Structures are given as C-alpha cells and as structure tokens.
GROMACS .gro file of C-alpha atoms in nm:
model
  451
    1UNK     CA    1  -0.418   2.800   1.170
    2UNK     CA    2  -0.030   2.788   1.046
    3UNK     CA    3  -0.143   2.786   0.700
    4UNK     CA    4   0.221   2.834   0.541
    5UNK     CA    5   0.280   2.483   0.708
    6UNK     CA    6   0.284   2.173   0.457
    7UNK     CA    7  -0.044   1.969   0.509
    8UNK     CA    8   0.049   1.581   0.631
    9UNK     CA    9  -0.166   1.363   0.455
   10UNK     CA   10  -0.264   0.970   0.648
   11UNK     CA   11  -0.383   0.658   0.501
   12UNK     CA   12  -0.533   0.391   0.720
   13UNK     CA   13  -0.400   0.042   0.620
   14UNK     CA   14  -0.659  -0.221   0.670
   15UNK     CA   15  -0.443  -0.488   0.954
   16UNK     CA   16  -0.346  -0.836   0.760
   17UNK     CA   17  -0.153  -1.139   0.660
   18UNK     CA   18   0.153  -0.973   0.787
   19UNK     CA   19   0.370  -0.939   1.072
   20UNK     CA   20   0.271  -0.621   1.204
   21UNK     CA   21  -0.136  -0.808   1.298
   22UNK     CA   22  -0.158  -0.948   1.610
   23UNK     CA   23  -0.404  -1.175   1.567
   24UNK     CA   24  -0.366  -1.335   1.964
   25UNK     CA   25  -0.453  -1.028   2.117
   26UNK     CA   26  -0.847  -1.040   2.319
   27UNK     CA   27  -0.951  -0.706   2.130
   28UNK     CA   28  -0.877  -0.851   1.762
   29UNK     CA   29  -1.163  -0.915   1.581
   30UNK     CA   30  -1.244  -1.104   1.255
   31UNK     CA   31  -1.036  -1.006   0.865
   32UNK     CA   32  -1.349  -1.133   0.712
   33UNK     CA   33  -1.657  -1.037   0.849
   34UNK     CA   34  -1.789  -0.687   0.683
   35UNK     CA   35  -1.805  -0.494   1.029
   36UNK     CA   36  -1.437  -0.516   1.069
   37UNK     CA   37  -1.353  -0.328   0.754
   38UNK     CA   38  -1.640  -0.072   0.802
   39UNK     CA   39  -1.551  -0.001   1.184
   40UNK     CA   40  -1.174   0.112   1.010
   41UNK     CA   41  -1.303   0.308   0.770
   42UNK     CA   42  -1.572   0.481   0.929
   43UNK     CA   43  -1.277   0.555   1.168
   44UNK     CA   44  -1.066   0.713   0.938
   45UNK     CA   45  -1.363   0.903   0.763
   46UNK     CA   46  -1.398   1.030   1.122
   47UNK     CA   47  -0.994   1.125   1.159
   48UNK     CA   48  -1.043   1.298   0.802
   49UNK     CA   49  -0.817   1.041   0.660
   50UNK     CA   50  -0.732   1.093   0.296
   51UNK     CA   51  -0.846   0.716   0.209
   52UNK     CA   52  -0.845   0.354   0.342
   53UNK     CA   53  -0.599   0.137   0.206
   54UNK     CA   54  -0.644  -0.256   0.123
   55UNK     CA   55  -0.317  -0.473   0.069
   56UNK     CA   56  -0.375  -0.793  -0.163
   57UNK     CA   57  -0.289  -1.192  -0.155
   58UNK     CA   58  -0.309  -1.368  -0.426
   59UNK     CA   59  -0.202  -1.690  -0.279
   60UNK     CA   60  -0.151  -1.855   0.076
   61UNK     CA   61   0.205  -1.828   0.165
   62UNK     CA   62   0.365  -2.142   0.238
   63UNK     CA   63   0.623  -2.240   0.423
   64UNK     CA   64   0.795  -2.555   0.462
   65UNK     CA   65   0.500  -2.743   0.274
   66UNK     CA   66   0.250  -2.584   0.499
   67UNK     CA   67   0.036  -2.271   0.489
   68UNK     CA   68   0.215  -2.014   0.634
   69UNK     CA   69   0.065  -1.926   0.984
   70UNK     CA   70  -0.036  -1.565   0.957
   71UNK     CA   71  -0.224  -1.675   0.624
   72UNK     CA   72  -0.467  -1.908   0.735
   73UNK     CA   73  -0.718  -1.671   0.797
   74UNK     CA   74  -0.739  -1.505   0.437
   75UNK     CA   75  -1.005  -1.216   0.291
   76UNK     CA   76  -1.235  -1.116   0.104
   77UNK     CA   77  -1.108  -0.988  -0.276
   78UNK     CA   78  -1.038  -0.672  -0.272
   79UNK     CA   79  -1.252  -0.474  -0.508
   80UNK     CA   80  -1.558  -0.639  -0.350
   81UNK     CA   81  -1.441  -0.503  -0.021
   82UNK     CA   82  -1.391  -0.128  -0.149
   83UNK     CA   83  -1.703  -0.111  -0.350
   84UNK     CA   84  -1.913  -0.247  -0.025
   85UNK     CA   85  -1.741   0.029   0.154
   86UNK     CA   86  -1.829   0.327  -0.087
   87UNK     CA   87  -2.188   0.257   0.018
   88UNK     CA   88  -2.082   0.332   0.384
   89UNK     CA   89  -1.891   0.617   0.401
   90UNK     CA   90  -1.883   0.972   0.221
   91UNK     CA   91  -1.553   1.159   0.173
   92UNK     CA   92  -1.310   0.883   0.232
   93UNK     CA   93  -1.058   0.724  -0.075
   94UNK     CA   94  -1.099   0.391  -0.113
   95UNK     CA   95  -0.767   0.217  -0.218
   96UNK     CA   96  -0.709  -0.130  -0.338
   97UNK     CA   97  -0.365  -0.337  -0.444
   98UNK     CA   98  -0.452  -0.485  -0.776
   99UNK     CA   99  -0.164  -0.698  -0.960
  100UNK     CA  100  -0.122  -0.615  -1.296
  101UNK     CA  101   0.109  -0.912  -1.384
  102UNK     CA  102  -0.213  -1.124  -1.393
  103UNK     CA  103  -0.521  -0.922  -1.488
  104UNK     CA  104  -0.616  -0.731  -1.799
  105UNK     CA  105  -0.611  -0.375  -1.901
  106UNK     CA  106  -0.985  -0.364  -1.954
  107UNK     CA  107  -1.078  -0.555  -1.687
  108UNK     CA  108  -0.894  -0.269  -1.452
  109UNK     CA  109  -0.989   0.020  -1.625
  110UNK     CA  110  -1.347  -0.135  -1.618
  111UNK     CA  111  -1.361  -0.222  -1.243
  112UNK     CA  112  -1.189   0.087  -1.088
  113UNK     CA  113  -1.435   0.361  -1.319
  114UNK     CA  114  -1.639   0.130  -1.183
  115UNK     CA  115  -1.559   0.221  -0.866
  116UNK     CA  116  -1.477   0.586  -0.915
  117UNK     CA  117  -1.834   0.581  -1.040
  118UNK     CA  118  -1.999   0.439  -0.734
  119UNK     CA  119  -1.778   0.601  -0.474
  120UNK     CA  120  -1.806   0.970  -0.679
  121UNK     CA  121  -1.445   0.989  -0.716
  122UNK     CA  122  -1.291   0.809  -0.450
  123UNK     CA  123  -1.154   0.505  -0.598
  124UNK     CA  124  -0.759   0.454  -0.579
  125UNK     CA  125  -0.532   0.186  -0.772
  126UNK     CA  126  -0.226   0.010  -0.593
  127UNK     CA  127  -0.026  -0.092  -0.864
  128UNK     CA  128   0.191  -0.384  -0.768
  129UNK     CA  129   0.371  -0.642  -0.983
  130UNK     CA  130   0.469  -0.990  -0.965
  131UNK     CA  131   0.735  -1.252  -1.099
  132UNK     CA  132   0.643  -1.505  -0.868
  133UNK     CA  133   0.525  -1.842  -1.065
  134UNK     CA  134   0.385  -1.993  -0.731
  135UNK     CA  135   0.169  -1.729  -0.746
  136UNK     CA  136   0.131  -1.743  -1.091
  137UNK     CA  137   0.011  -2.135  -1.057
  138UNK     CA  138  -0.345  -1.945  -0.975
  139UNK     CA  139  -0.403  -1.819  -1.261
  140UNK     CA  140  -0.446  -1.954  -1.621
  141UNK     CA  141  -0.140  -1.803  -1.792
  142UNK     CA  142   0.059  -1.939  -1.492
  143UNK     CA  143   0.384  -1.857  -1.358
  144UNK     CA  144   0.502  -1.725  -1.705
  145UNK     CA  145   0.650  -1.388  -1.725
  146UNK     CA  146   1.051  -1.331  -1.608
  147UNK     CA  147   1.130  -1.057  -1.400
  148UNK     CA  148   1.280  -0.863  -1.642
  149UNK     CA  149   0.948  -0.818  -1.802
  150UNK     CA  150   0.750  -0.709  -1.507
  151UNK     CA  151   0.758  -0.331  -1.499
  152UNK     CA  152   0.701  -0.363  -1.909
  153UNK     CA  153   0.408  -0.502  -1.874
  154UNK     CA  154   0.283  -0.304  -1.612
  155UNK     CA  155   0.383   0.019  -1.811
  156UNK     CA  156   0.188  -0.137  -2.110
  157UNK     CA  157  -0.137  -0.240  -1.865
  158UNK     CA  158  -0.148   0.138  -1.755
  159UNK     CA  159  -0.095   0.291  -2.072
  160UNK     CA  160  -0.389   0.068  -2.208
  161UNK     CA  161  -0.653   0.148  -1.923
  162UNK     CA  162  -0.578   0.504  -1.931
  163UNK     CA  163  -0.639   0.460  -2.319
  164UNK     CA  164  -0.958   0.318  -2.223
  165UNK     CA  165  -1.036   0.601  -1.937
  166UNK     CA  166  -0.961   0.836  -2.189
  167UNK     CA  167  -1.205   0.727  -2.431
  168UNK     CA  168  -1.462   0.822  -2.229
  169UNK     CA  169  -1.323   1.195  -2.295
  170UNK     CA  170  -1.417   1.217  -2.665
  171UNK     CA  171  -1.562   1.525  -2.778
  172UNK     CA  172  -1.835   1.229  -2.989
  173UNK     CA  173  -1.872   1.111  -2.685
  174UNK     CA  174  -2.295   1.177  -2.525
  175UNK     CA  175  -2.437   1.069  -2.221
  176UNK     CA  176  -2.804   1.092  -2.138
  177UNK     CA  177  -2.756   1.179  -1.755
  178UNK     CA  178  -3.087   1.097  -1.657
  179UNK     CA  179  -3.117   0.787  -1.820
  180UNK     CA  180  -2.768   0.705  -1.754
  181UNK     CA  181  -2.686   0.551  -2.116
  182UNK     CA  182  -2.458   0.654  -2.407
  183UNK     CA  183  -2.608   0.768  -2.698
  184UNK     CA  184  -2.280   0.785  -2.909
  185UNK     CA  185  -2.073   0.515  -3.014
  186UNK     CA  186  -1.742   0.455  -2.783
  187UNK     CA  187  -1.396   0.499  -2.976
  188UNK     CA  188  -1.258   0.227  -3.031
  189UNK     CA  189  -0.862   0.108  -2.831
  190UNK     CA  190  -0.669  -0.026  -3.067
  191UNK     CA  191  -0.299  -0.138  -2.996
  192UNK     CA  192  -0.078  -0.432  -3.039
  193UNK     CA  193   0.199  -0.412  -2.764
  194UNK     CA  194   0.491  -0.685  -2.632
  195UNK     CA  195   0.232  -0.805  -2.369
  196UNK     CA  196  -0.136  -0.725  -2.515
  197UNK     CA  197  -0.294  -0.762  -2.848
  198UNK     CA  198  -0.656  -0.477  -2.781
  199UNK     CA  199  -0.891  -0.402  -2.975
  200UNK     CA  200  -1.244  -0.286  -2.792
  201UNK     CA  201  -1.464  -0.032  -2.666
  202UNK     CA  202  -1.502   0.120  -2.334
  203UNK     CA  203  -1.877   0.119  -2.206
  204UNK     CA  204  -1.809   0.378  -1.935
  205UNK     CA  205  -1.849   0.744  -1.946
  206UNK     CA  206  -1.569   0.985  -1.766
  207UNK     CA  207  -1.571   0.831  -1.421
  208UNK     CA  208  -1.565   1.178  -1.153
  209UNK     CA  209  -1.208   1.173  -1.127
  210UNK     CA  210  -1.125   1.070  -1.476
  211UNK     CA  211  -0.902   0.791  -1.352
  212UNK     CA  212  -0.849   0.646  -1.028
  213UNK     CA  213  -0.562   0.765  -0.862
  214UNK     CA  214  -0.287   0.552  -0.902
  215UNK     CA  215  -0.044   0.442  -0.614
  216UNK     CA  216   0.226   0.209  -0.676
  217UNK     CA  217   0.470   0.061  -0.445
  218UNK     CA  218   0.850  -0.096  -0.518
  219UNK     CA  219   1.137   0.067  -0.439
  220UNK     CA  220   1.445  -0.044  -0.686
  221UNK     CA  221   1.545   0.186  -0.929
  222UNK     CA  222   1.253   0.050  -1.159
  223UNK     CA  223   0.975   0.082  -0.956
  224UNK     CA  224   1.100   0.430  -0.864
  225UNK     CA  225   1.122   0.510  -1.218
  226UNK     CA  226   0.739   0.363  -1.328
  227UNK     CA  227   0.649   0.558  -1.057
  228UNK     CA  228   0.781   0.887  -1.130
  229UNK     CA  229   0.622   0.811  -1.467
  230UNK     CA  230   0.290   0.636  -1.380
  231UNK     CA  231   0.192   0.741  -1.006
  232UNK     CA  232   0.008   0.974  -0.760
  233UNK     CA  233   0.165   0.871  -0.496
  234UNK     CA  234   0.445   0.606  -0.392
  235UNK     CA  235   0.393   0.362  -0.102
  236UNK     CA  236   0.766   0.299   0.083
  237UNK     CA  237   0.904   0.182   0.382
  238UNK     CA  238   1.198   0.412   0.462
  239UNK     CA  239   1.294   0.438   0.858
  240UNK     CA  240   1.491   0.725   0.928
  241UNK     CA  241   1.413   1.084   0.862
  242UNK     CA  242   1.780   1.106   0.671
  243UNK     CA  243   1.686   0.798   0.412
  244UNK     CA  244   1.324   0.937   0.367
  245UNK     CA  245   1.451   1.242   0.256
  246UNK     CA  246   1.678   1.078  -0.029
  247UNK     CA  247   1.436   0.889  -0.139
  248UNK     CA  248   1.202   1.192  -0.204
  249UNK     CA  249   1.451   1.390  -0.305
  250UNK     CA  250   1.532   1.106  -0.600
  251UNK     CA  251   1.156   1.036  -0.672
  252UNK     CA  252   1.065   1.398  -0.730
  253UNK     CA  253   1.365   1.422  -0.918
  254UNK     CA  254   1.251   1.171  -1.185
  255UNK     CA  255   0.920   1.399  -1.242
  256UNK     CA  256   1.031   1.655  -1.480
  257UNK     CA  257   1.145   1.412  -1.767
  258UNK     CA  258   0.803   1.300  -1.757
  259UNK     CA  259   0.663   1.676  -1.781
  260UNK     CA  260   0.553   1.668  -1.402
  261UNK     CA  261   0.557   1.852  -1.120
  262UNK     CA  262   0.678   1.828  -0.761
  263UNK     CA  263   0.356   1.854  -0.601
  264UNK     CA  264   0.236   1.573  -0.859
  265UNK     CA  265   0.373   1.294  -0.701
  266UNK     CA  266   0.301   1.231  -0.303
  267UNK     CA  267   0.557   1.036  -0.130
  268UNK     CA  268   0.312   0.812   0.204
  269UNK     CA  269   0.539   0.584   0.429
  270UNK     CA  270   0.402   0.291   0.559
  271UNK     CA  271   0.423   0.361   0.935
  272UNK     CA  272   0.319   0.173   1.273
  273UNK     CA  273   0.226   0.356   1.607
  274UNK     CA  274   0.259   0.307   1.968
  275UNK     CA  275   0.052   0.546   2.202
  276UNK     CA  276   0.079   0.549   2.597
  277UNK     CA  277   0.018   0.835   2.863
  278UNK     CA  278   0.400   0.846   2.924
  279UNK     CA  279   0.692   0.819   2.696
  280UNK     CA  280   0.780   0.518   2.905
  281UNK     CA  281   0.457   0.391   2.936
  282UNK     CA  282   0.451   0.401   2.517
  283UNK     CA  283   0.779   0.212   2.521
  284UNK     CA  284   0.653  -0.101   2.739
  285UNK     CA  285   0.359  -0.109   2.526
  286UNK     CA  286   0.550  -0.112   2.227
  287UNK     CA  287   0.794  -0.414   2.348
  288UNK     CA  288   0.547  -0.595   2.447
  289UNK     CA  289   0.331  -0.582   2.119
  290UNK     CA  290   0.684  -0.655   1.902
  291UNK     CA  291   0.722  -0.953   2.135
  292UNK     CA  292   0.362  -1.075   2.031
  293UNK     CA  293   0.423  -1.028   1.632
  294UNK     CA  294   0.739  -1.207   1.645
  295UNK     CA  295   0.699  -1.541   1.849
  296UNK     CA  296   1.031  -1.783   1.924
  297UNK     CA  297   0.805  -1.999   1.580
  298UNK     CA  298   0.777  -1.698   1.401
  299UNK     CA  299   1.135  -1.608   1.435
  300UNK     CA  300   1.289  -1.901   1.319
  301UNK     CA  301   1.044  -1.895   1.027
  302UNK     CA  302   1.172  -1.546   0.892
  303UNK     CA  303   1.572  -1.700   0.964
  304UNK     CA  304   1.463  -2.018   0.739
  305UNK     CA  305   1.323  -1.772   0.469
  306UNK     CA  306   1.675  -1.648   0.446
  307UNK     CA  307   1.897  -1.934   0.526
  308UNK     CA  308   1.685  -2.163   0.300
  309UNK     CA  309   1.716  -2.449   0.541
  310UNK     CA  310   1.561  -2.607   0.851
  311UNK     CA  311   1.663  -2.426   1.108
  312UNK     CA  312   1.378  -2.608   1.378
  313UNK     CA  313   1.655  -2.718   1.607
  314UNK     CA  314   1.761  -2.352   1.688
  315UNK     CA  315   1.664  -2.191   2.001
  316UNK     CA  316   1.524  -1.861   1.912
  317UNK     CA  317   1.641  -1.710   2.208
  318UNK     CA  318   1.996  -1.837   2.105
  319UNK     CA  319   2.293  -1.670   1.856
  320UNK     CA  320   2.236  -1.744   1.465
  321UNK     CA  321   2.342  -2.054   1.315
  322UNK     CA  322   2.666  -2.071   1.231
  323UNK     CA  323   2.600  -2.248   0.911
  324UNK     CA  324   2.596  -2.067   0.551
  325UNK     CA  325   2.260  -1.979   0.334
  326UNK     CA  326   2.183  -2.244   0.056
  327UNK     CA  327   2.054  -2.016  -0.164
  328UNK     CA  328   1.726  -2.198  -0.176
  329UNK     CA  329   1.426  -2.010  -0.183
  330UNK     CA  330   1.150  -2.266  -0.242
  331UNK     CA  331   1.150  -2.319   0.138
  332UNK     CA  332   0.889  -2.031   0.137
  333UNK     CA  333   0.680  -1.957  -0.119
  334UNK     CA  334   0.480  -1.670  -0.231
  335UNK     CA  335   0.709  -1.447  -0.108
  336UNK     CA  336   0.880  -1.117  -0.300
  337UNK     CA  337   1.265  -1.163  -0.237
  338UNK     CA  338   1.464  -0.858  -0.293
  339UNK     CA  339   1.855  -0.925  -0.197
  340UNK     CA  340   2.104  -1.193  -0.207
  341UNK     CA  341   2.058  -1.460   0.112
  342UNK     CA  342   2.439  -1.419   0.178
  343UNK     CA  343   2.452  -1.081   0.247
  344UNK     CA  344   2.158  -1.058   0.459
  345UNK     CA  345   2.292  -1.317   0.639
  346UNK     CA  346   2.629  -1.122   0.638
  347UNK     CA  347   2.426  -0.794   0.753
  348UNK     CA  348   2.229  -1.016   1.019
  349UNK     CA  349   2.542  -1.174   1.180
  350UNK     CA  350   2.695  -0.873   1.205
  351UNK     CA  351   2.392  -0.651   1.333
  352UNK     CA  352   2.357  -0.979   1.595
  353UNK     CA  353   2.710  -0.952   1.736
  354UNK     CA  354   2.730  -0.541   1.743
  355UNK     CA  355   2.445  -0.550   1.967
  356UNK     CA  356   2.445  -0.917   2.151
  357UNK     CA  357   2.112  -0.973   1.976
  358UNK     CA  358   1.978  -1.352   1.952
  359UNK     CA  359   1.767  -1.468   1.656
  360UNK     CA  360   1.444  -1.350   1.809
  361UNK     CA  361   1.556  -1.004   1.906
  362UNK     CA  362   1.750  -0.987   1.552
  363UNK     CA  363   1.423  -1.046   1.347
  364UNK     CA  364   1.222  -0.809   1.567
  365UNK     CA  365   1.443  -0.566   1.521
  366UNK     CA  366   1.473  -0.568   1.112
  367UNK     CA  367   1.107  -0.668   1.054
  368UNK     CA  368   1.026  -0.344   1.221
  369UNK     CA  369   0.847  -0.082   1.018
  370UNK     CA  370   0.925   0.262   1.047
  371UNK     CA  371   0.761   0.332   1.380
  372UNK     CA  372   0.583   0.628   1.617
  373UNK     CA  373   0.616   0.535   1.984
  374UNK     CA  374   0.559   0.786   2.246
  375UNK     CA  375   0.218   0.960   2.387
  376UNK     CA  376  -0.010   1.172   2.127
  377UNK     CA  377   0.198   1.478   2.152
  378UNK     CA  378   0.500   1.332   2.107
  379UNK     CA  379   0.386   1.127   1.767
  380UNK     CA  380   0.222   1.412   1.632
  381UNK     CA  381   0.537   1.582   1.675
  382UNK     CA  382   0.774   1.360   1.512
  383UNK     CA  383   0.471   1.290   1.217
  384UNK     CA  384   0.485   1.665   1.163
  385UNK     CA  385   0.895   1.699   1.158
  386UNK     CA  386   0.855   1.399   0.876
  387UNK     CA  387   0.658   1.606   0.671
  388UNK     CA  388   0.788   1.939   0.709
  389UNK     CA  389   1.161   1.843   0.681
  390UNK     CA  390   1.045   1.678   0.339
  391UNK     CA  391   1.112   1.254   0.428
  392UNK     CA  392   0.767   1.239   0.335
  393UNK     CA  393   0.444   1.373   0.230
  394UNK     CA  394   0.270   1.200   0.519
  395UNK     CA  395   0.234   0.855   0.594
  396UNK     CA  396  -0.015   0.500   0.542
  397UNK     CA  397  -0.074   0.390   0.915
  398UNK     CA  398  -0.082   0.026   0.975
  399UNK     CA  399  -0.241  -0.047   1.338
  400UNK     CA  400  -0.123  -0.411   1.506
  401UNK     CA  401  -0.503  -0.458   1.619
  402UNK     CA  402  -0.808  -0.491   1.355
  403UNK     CA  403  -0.999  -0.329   1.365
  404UNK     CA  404  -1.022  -0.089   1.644
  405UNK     CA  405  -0.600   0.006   1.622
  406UNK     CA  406  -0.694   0.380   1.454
  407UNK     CA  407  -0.917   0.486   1.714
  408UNK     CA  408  -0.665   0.613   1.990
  409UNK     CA  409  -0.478   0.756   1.701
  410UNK     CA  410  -0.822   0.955   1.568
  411UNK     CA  411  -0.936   1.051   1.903
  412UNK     CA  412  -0.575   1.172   2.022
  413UNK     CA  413  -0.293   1.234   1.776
  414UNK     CA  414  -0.550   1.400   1.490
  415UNK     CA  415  -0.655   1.659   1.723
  416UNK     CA  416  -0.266   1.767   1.766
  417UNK     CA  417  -0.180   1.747   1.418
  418UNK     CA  418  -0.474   1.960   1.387
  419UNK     CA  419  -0.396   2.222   1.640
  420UNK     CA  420  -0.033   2.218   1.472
  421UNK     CA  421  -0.187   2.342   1.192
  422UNK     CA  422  -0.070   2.075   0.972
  423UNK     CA  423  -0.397   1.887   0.936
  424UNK     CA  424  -0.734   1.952   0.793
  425UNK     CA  425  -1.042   2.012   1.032
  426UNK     CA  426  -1.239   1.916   0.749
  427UNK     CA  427  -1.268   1.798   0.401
  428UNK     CA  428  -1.289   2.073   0.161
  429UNK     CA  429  -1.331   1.859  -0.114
  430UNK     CA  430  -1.475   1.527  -0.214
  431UNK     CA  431  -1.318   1.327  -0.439
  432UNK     CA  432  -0.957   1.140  -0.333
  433UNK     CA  433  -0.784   1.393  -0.611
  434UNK     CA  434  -0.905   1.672  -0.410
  435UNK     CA  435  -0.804   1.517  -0.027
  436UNK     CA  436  -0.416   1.495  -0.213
  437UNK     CA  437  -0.427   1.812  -0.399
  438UNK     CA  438  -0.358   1.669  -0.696
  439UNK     CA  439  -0.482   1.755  -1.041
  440UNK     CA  440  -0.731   1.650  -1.276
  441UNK     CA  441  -0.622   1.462  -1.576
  442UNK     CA  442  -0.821   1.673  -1.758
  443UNK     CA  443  -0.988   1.979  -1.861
  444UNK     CA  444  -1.325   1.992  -1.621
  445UNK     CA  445  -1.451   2.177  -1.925
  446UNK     CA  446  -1.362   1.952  -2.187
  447UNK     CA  447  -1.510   1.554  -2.207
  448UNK     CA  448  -1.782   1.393  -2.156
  449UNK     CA  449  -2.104   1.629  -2.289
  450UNK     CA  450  -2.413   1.566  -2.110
  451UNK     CA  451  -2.731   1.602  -2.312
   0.00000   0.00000   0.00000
C-alpha cells in the first residue's frame, strides 16, 4: 500500500426531503421505518465509512400554501435515529444536524455525551443555524432572532456545551466505574452571555471522545470563519476541482489565528454518484435519474422560489419567463435563501440562452450537486484526484435511492480506492476522532479519575 498517499475519508448521507431522493423509483423504500436507516449504515460500516450522516427538518416546507411535495413524507428526529443506530453497528460515526438557533446549550451537550457515551465515541454534531421565523413558529421562542445574530449565538451555544463537556474533566471530578455514578460534586457553569443566562451542573462524566466531533456547514464568510474556529470538519458543496481547492485553501487558512492546525480541520463535499459498466452506460443512467428528481412540477416550483410569483402557466419545457423577480419570498417557506432573486435570475437567463436550455433543463442543471458519473474505476479515480490535489479531504455521499444507493458504491468503488492505496482496509481505531485522525481535546492522562 501507497502509504505516502493522503487517506480520502467518505460519509454516507442518509437520502431525504431533498432533490437529490427519488422517491418514484420501484427500489425506494420507506424514510421512516427503522430498517431503512440500519440497511445504510450497516452498509457503510461494511465500506469502512468514517460515519453516517443525518440531515434535519424542522418544519414541512411549503410552497404556495401547500406542503411542499418532497416533504410529505417526513422522519423520525434525529437523535432518536442515531442513538437506535449505535446499538446496531460497531465502528461507524454517527452524525446528526442539530440547530442551535432553537435548542439549549445543556440540552446539546447533554444529548450528544449522551450519545458519545452509548456509541463509545462515535457521536458527531452538525452544527447548523437558522433565521428563518417560519421555522421558528415551532418552537416557543418563535421566529425571534435576526440574522445578524445567528452565528453569535451559535458561537455562545458551543462555547457553553463545551463548558459543560469540560466539566466532566475536573481533576475533583470521581466516577465509580462499576457502579457507574459520581461520587464528587460536578463544577458548576456559570455564565451570563448576549443569548444565555447558565448556571448548572453537568451530570455526565468525560464522554470517550470528550466531545462529539463537531461538523458545521455554511459557506459565507461567517460560517467559514465559526468554522475555522468551532469545527472538525466543514460540510460544502463546491463543484469543480479549481473552486474546491480555494475554498480549502481559505478554510485552513483561518486555523492558525485560532491556534490550530491544518490537519485539524477536514474539509467533506457533499457529493452524488452515478455507476454503470461503461462510461456511456454511466451517463444514460445519470440523465435519466436527473430527469426523475426534477419533474416539468418540480421545475417550475424551484423557478417560483426565485421569481416569487406563479409561474403555473409556464411550460417547463419552454424558455424562462420573461417577466422580472418580485422579490417575494413568502411564496416558499422554510427555505434558507442565500442571494438576491435578481441576479439569479440574471445568472439563470443568461446560463439559459448560452446553452439553449429551457426551464427544466436550466434547474437540472444548477440544482446539481457536485457529481461522480462514470464506472467504479473511473469514480474512484476522479474521488482520489479530489483528495490528493487538495479540493477536499474526501467527500459525504448522498445516494438518489434509500436505502440501498451505497451498495454498488461499497461493493465496487471501495475496493479501488482501496487498491489505490488511498483507503483503509480496516478500521484501526474506534472512536469517530480516530476514523478522521483528529485529536483529542484532551490529555488521555488527565480527567476524569476512576476509583
């Protein structure tokens, strides 16, 4: 084995209330019944995945007054989910989106040691934040913190549950082992901040990896910099191997003000995969299953997202309207929005007439994810080039088919990746920490005493 060759490290995304699920095709199965997530992640345990990754909604989408139509279906919470699954599986990180706009710093810290505890070490945090009040209507502080104020409180959240993690460290700090109890008082976590008044105790011992690891995905210059400051590892969407490798190159740039390291910060892609037994064969496939996620209905439902109007009259298969944006985006709600209607539109028209595109072939093109068509060889290939070239660290894999979409990719690309030398052919650790070669936040020989 090439052992001077960077090691790619893959995620399995759990298929959902997105566009990349097809939900029409014969071989999906259920989002809700307990086989379907267990079937992935025993999967991905068997591809030696680094960990299994669970996306979050808070609220059904809605568009036009209705529920949207790839949220009908809805899932189980999250945390429910990932604990069920620690009980099935051995080696494989269990990762969960968790908003902290709308939960509390104990509650976290409580539920992922939690967790960490159950899954020895495996538990991972997606850190994700919100300004959307629709969503915000679900819970009982409502819809009430401006965007501004998002990544502060999320930077105050984190800095309060790692407060609580670490409070588990103290030196005062006994634990019976065998009878599993503390037989020292807690510290206690006391601070006032602009978002949380705390003061409490922490009933949980030093969970195996410390703290969970902590993901976090968002890509403006904020969310970079929380996390450069706050994460493990950075969930993105960047398409081409040219604006993968600026965006790592700025990420791991941020590190060192914040007394890091490069290697302490993986960079993981979301990425979608097409496999056939010819490079052709992989390309049909591939049209075909973009032509199922974006239907002639679902089309005009992403143009109406951006134009902010009913746009029910347009042939999807025709050019784009030639009227302007309103501006309006209550027609969908529940929905992040990250640019300005008008220039998308501007971007859109002009994409559309470059390439003769009509609205259907428009939004399949830019509601593609960064994508791997071609037969195993050839993905492994370009997977490996990702990583090596430095785009990437390695990538989250999102399958169009729940939940049997990894298993081609386990039973064919692994095995390449492996013979590349630029994939494990086993886990030589056990906690997620250890699967990312990351650190420990602390001193193994300092902590938690048992008596």
């Amino acid at each position: 084995m090439h052992m001077s060759r960077k090691q790619i490290h893959l995620a399995a995304h759990f298929p959902g209330v997105n566009n990349t699920t097809v939900w029409s095709d014969p071989a999906s199965k259920s989002q809700i019944d307990f086989s379907s997530f267990e079937h992935l992640a025993r999967t991905a345990e068997r591809g030696l995945f680094d960990f299994f990754f669970l996306a979050e909604g808070l609220r059904l989408r809605e568009h036009r007054g209705k529920i949207h139509d790839l949220d009908v279906v809805g899932r189980p919470d999250t945390l429910t989910v990932l604990n069920a699954l620690a009980g099935v599986t051995t080696h494989l990180g269990l990762a969960g989106t968790i908003n902290t706009t709308f939960n509390e710093p104990y509650e976290l810290a409580r539920q992922f040691s939690s967790l960490d505890h159950l899954s020895d070490g495996r538990a991972a945090w997606n850190m994700v934040t919100s300004s959307d009040a629709f969503t915000g209507e679900n819970f009982r502080r409502g819809g009430y913190l401006p965007h501004s104020e998002r990544y502060v409180r999320a930077g105050e959240l984190i800095g309060l549950a790692r407060q609580f993690w670490d409070s588990g460290q103290s030196d005062g700090l006994v634990v019976d082992r065998e009878r599993g109890i503390l037989t020292t008082e807690p510290p206690v976590v006391q601070e006032k901040t602009s978002q949380f008044d705390v003061r409490g105790q922490f009933g949980l011992p030093r969970s195996p990896q410390g703290h969970p690891v902590l993901l976090q995905a968002g890509d403006s210059s904020d969310g970079r910099e929380f996390g450069a400051a706050n994460a493990d590892a950075i969930f993105t969407l960047h398409g081409s191997i040219e604006s993968g490798q600026k965006f790592y190159a700025d990420v791991k740039g941020r590190l060192a003000k914040y007394g890091r390291e490069h290697a302490d910060l993986k960079v993981l892609p979301a990425a979608t995969f097409v496999l056939g037994d010819s490079p052709r064969d992989a390309e049909e496939k591939a049209r075909h299953i973009r032509e199922q996620q974006v239907s002639g209905k679902t089309a005009i439902s992403f143009l109406e997202q951006t134009w902010g109007r009913d746009l029910s009259e347009y042939d999807p298969d025709g050019p784009l309207p030639d009227v302007e944006p309103t501006g309006d985006a209550s027609i969908t709600r529940g929905k992040a929005r990250h640019a300005d209607p008008r220039d998308v539109a501007k971007a859109w028209r002009e994409k559309a007439e470059a390439d003769n595109l009509s609205i259907r072939e428009l939004i399949i093109e830019v509601t593609s994810r960064q994508q791997f068509v071609g037969t195993a060889s050839q993905v492994a290939s370009e997977i490996d080039r990702y990583v090596q070239e430095d785009a990437c660290d390695g990538f989250i894999l999102v399958p169009h088919i729940t939940p049997g979409g990894l298993d081609e990719f386990v039973d064919t690309v692994v095995p390449e990746l492996q013979e590349r030398g630029s994939f494990r052919t086993e886990y030589t650790g056990h906690t997620l920490r250890e699967h990312l070669s990351l650190k420990h936040p602390y001193d193994r020989t300092e902590g938690v005493r048992a008596s």
